[in-house]
Short mmCIF file of N, CA and C in Angstrom, two decimals:
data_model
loop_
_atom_site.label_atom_id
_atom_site.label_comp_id
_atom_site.label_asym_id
_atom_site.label_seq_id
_atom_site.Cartn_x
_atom_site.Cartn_y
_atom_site.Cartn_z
N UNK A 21 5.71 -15.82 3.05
CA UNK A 21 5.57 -14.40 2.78
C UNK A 21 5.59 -13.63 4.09
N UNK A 22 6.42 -12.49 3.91
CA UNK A 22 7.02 -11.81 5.54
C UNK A 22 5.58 -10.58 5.26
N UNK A 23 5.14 -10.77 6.67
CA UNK A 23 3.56 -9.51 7.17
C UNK A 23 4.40 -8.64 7.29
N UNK A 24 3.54 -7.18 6.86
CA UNK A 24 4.45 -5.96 6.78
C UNK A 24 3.27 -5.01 7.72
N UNK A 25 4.01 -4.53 8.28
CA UNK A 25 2.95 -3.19 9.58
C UNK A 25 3.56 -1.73 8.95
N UNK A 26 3.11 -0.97 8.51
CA UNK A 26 2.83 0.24 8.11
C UNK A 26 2.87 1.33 9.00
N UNK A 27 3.34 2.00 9.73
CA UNK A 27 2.92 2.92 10.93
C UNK A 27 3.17 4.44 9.84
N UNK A 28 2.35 5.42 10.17
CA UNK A 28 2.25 6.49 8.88
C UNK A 28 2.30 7.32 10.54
N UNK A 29 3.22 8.33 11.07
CA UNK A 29 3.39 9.30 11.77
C UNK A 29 4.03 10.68 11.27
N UNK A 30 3.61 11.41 12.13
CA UNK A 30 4.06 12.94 11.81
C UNK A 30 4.70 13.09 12.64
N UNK A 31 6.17 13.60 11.79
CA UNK A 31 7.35 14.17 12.08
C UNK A 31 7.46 15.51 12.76
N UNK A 32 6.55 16.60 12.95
CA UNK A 32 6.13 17.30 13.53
C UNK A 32 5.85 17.37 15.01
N UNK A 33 5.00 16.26 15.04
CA UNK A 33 4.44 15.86 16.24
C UNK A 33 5.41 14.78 17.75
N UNK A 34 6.51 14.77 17.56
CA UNK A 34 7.13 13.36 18.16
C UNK A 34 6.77 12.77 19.23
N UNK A 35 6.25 14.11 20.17
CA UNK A 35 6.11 13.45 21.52
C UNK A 35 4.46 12.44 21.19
N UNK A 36 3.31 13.13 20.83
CA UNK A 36 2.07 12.81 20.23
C UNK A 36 2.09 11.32 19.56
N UNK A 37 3.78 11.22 18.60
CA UNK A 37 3.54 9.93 17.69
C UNK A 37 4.52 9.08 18.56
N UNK A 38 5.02 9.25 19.28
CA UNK A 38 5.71 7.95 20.12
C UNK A 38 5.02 7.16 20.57
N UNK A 39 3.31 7.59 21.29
CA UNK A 39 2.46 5.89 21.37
C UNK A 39 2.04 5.27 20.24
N UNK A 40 2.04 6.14 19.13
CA UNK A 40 1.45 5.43 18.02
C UNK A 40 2.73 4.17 17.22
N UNK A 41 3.98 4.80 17.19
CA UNK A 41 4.84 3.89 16.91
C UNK A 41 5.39 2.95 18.14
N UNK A 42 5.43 3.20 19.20
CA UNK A 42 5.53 1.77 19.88
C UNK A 42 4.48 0.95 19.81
N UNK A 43 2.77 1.55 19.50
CA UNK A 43 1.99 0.11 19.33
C UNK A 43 2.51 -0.39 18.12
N UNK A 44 2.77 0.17 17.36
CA UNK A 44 3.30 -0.41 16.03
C UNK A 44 4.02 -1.64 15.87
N UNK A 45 4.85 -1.42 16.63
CA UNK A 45 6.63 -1.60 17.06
C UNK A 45 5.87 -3.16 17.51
N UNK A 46 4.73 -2.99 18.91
CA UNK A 46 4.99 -4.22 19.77
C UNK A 46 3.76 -5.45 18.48
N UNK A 47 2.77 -4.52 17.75
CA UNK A 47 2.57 -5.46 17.13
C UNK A 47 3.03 -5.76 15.50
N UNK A 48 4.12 -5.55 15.62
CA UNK A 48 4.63 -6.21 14.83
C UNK A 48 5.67 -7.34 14.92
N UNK A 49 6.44 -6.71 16.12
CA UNK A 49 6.30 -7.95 16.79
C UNK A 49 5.68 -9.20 17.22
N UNK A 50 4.73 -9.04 17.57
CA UNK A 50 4.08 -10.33 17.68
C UNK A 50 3.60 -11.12 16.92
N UNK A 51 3.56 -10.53 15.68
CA UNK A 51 3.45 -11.01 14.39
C UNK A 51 4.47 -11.85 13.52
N UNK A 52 5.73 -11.27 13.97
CA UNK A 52 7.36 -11.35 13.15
C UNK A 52 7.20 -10.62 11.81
N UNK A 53 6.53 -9.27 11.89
CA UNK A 53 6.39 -8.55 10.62
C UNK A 53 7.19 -7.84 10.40
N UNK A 54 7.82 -7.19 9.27
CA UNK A 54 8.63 -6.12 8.84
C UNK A 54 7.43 -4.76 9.26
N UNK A 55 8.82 -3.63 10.11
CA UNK A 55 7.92 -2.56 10.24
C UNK A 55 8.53 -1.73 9.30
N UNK A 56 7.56 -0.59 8.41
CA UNK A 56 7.81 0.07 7.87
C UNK A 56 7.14 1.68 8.76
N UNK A 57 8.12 2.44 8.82
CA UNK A 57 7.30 3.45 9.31
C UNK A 57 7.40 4.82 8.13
N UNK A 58 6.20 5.53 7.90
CA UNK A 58 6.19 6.64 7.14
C UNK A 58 5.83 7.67 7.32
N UNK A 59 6.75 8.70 6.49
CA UNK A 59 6.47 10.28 6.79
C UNK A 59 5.84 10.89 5.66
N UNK A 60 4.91 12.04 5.69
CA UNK A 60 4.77 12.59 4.54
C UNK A 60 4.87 14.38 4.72
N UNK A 61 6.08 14.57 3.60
CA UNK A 61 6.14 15.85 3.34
C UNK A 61 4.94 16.56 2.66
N UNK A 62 4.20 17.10 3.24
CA UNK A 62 3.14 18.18 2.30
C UNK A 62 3.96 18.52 0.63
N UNK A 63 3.13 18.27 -0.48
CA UNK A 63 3.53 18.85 -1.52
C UNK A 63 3.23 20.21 -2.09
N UNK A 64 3.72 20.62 -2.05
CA UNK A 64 3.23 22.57 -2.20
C UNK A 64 3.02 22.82 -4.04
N UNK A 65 4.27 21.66 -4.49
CA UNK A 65 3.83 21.83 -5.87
C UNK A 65 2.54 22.27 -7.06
N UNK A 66 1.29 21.88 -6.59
CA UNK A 66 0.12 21.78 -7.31
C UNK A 66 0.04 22.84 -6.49
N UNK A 67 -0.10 23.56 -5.58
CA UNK A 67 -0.82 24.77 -5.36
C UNK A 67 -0.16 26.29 -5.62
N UNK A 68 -0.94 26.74 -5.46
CA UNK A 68 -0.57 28.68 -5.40
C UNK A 68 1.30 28.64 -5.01
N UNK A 69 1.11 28.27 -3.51
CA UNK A 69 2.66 28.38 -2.85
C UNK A 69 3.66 27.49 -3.21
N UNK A 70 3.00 26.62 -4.00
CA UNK A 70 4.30 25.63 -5.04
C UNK A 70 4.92 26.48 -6.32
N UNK A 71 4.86 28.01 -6.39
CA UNK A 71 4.88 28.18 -7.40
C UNK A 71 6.47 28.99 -6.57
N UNK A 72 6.63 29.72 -5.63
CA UNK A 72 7.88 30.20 -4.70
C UNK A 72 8.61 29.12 -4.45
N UNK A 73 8.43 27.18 -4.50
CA UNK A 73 9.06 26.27 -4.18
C UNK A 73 9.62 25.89 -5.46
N UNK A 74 11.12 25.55 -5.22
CA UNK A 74 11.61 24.76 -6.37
C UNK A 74 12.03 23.73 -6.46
N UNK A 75 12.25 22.82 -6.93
CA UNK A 75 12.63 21.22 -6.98
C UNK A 75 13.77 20.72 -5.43
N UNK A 76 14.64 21.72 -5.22
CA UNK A 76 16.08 21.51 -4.43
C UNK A 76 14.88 21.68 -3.18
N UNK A 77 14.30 22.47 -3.10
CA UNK A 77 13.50 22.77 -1.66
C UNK A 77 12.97 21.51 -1.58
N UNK A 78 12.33 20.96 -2.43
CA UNK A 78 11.01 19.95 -2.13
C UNK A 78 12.17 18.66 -1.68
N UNK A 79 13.61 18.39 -2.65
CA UNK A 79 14.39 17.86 -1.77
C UNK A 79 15.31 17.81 -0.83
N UNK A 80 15.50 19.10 -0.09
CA UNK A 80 16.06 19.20 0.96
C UNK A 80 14.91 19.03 1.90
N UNK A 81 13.91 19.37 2.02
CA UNK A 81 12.65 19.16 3.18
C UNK A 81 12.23 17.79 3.23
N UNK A 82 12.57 16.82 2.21
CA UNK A 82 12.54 15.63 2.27
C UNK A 82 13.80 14.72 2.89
N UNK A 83 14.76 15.34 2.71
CA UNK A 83 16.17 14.90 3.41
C UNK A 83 15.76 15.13 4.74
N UNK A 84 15.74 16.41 5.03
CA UNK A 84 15.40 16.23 6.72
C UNK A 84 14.22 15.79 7.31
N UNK A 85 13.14 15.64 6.28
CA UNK A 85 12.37 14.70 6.95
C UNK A 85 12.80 13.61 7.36
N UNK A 86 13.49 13.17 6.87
CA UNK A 86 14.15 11.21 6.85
C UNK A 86 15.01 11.30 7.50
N UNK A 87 15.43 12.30 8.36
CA UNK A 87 16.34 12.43 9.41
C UNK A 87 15.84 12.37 10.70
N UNK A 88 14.39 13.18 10.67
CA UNK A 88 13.76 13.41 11.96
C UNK A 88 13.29 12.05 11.90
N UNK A 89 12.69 11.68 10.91
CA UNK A 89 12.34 10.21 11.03
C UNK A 89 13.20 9.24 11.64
N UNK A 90 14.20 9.29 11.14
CA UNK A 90 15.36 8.06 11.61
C UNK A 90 15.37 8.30 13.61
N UNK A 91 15.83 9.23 13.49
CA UNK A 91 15.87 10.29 14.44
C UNK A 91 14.62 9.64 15.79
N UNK A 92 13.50 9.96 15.32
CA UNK A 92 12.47 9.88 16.22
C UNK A 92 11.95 7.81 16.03
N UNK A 93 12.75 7.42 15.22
CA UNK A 93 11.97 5.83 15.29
C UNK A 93 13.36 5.28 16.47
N UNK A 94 14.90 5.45 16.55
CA UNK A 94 15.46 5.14 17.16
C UNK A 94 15.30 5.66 18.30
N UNK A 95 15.32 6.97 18.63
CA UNK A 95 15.45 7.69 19.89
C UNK A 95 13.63 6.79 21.07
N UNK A 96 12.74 6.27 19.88
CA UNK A 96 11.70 5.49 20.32
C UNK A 96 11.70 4.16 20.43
N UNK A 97 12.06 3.84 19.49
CA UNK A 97 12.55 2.02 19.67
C UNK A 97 13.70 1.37 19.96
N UNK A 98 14.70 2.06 19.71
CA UNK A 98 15.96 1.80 20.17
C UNK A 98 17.01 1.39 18.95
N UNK A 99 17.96 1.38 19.25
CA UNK A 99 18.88 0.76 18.17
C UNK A 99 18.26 -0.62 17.48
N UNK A 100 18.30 -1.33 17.83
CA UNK A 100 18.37 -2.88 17.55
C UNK A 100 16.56 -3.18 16.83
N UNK A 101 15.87 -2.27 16.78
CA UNK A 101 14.69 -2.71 16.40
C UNK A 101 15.25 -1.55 15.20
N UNK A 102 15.44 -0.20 15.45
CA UNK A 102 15.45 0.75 14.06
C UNK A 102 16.16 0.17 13.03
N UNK A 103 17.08 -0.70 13.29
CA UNK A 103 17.62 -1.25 12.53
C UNK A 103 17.42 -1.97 11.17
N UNK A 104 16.29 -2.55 11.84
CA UNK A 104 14.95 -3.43 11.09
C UNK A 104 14.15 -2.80 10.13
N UNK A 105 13.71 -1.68 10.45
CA UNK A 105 12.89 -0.89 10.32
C UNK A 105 13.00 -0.11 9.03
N UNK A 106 12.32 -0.23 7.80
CA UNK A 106 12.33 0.48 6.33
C UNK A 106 12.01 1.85 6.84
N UNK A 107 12.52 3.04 6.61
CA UNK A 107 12.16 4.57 6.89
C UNK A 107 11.58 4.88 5.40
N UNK A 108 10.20 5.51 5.08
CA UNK A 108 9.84 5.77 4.16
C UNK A 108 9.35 6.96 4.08
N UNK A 109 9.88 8.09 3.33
CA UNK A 109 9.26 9.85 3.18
C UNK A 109 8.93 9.82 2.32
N UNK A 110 7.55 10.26 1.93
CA UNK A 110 7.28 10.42 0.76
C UNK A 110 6.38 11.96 0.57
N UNK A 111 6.12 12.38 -1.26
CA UNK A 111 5.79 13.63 -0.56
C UNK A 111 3.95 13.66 -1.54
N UNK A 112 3.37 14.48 -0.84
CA UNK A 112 2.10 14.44 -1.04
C UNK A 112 0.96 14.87 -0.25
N UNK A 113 -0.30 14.46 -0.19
CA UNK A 113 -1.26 14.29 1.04
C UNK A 113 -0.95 12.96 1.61
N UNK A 114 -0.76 13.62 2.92
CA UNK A 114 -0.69 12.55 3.85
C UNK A 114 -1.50 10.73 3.88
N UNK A 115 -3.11 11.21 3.88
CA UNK A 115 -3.70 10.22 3.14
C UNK A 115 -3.64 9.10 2.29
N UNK A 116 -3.44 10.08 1.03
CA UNK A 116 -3.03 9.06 -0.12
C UNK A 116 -1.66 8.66 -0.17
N UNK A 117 -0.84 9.42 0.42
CA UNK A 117 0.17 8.54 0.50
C UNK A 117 0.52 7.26 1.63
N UNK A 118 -0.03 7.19 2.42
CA UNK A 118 -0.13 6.24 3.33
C UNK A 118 -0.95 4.89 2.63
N UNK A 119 -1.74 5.53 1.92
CA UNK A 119 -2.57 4.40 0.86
C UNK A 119 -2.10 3.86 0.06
N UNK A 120 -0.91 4.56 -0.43
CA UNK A 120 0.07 4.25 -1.84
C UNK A 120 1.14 2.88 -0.99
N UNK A 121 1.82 3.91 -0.20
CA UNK A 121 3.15 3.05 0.16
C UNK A 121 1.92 1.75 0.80
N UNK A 122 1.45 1.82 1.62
CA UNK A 122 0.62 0.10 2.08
C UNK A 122 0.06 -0.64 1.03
N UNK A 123 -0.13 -0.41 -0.19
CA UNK A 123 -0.58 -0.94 -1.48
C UNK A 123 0.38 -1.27 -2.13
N UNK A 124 1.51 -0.61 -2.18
CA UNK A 124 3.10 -0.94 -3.03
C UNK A 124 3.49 -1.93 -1.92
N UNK A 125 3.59 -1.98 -0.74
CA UNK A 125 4.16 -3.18 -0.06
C UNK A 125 4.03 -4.18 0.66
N UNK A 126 2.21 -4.47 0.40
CA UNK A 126 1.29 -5.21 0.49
C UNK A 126 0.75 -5.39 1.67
N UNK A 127 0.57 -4.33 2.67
CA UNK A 127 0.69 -4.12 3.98
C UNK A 127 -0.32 -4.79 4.70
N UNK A 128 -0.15 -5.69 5.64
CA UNK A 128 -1.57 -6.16 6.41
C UNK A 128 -1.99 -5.65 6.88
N UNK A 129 -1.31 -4.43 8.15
CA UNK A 129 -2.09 -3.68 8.74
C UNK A 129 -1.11 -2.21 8.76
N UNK A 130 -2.33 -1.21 8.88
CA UNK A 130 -1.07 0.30 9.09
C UNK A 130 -2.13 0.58 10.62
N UNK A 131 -1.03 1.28 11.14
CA UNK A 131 -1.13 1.88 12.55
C UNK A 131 -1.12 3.39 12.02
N UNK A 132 -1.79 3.89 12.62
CA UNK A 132 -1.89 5.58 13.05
C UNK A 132 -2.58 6.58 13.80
N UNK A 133 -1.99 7.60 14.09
CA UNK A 133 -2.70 8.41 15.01
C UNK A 133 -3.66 8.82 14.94
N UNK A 134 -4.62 9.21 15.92
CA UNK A 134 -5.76 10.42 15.66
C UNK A 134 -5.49 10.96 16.80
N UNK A 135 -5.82 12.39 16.81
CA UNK A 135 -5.60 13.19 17.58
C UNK A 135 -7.61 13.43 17.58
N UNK A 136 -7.35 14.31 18.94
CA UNK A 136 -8.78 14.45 19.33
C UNK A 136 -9.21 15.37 18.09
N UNK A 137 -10.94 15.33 17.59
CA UNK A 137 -11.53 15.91 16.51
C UNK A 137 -12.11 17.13 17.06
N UNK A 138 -11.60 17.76 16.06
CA UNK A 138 -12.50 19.45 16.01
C UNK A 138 -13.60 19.22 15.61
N UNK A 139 -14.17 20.51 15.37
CA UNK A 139 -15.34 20.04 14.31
C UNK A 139 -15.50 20.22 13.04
N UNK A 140 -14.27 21.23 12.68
CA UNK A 140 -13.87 20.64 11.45
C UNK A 140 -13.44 19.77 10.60
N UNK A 141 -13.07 18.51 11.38
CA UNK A 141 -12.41 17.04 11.34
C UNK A 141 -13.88 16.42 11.04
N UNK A 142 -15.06 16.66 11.64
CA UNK A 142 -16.10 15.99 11.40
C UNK A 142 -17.11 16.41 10.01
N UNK A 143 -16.46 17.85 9.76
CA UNK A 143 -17.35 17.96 8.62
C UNK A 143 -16.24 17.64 6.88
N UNK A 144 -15.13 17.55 7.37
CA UNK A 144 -14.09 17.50 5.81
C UNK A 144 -12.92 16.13 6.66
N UNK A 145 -12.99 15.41 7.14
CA UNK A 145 -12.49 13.96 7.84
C UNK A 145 -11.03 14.42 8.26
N UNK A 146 -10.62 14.17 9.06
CA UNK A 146 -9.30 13.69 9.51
C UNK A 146 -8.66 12.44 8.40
N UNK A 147 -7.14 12.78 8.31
CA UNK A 147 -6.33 11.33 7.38
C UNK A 147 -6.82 10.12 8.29
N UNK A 148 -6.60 10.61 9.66
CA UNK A 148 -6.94 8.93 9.93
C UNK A 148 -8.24 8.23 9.33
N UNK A 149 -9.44 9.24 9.57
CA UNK A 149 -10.70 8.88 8.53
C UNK A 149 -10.81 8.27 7.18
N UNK A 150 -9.91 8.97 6.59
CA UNK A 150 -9.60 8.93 5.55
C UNK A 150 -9.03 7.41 4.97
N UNK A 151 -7.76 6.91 5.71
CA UNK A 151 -7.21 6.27 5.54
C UNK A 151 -7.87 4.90 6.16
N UNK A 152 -8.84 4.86 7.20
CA UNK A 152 -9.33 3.92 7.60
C UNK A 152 -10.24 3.58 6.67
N UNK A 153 -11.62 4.23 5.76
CA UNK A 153 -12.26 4.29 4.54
C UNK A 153 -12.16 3.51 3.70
N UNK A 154 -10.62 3.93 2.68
CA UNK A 154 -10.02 3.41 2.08
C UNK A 154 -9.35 2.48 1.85
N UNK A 155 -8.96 1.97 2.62
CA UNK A 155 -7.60 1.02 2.87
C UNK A 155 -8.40 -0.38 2.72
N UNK A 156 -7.10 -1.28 2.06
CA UNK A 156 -7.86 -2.55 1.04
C UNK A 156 -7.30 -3.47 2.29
N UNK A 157 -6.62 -3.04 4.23
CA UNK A 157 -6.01 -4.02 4.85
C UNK A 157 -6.60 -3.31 6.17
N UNK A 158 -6.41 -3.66 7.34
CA UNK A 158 -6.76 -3.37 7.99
C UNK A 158 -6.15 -2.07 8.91
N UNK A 159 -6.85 -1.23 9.77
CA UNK A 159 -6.42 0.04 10.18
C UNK A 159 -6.42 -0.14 11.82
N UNK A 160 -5.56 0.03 12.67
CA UNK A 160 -5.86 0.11 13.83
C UNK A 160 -5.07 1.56 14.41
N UNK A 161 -5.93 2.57 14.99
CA UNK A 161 -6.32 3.82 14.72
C UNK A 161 -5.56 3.80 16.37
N UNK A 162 -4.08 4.47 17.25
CA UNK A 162 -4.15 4.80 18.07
C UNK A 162 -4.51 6.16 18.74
N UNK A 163 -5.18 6.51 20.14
CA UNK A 163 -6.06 7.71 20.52
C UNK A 163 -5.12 8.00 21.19
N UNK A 164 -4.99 9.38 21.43
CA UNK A 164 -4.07 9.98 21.86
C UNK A 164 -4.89 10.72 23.55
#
């Protein structure tokens, strides 16, 4: 059975998520794991401002997510590893979707960022919080 590494980064952020996906990158390597790396589009649907969004929006902002993605895992790892590499966008809270896709693909470990905490991060959690909590595999949290 092939170990699968999870890296959940924001497409937003590239310069910020490039250490988080090369730790990814080197331990999954050392593992011989499949890397999967994932994006998540905010879903606007369920709220107030999902109501101005229509289906074509929610998939064109998902197309170019999976572009910047492709985009930012090669321009970081290089050809010959992106290659390897499952690109996964999905749309939602960030959180739970990082919880979903590592549960659908039986993930041993997910990698992800934290950025330094406000103090609003300490009173309603950061995803990385979140996702470290939850998660039925292990989390190794890179600091920025």
């Amino acid at each position: 059975m092939t170990k699968t590494v999870l890296c959940a980064v924001d497409i937003n952020r590239p310069v910020e998520e490039k250490p988080v996906l090369e730790t990814a990158a080197k331990l999954a390597a050392l593992d011989g794991a499949q890397l999967d790396i994932l994006t998540v589009v905010p879903d606007f649907g369920s709220t107030v401002v999902g109501a101005y969004f229509q289906d074509h929006h929610v998939a064109t902002a998902k197309e170019e997510a999976g572009k910047l993605l492709r985009n930012l895992s090669r321009t970081t790892l290089g050809d010959e590893v992106d290659m390897k590499v499952r690109h996964i966008v999905a749309v939602g809270k960030a959180y739970e979707e990082v919880l979903k896709a590592a549960t659908h693909a039986g993930t041993d470990l997910i990698v992800i960022g934290a950025h330094s905490p406000d103090l609003k991060d300490y009173l309603l959690g950061p995803n990385a919080a979140r996702v470290v909590r939850h998660a039925k595999c292990s989390v190794y949290v890179v600091r920025s």
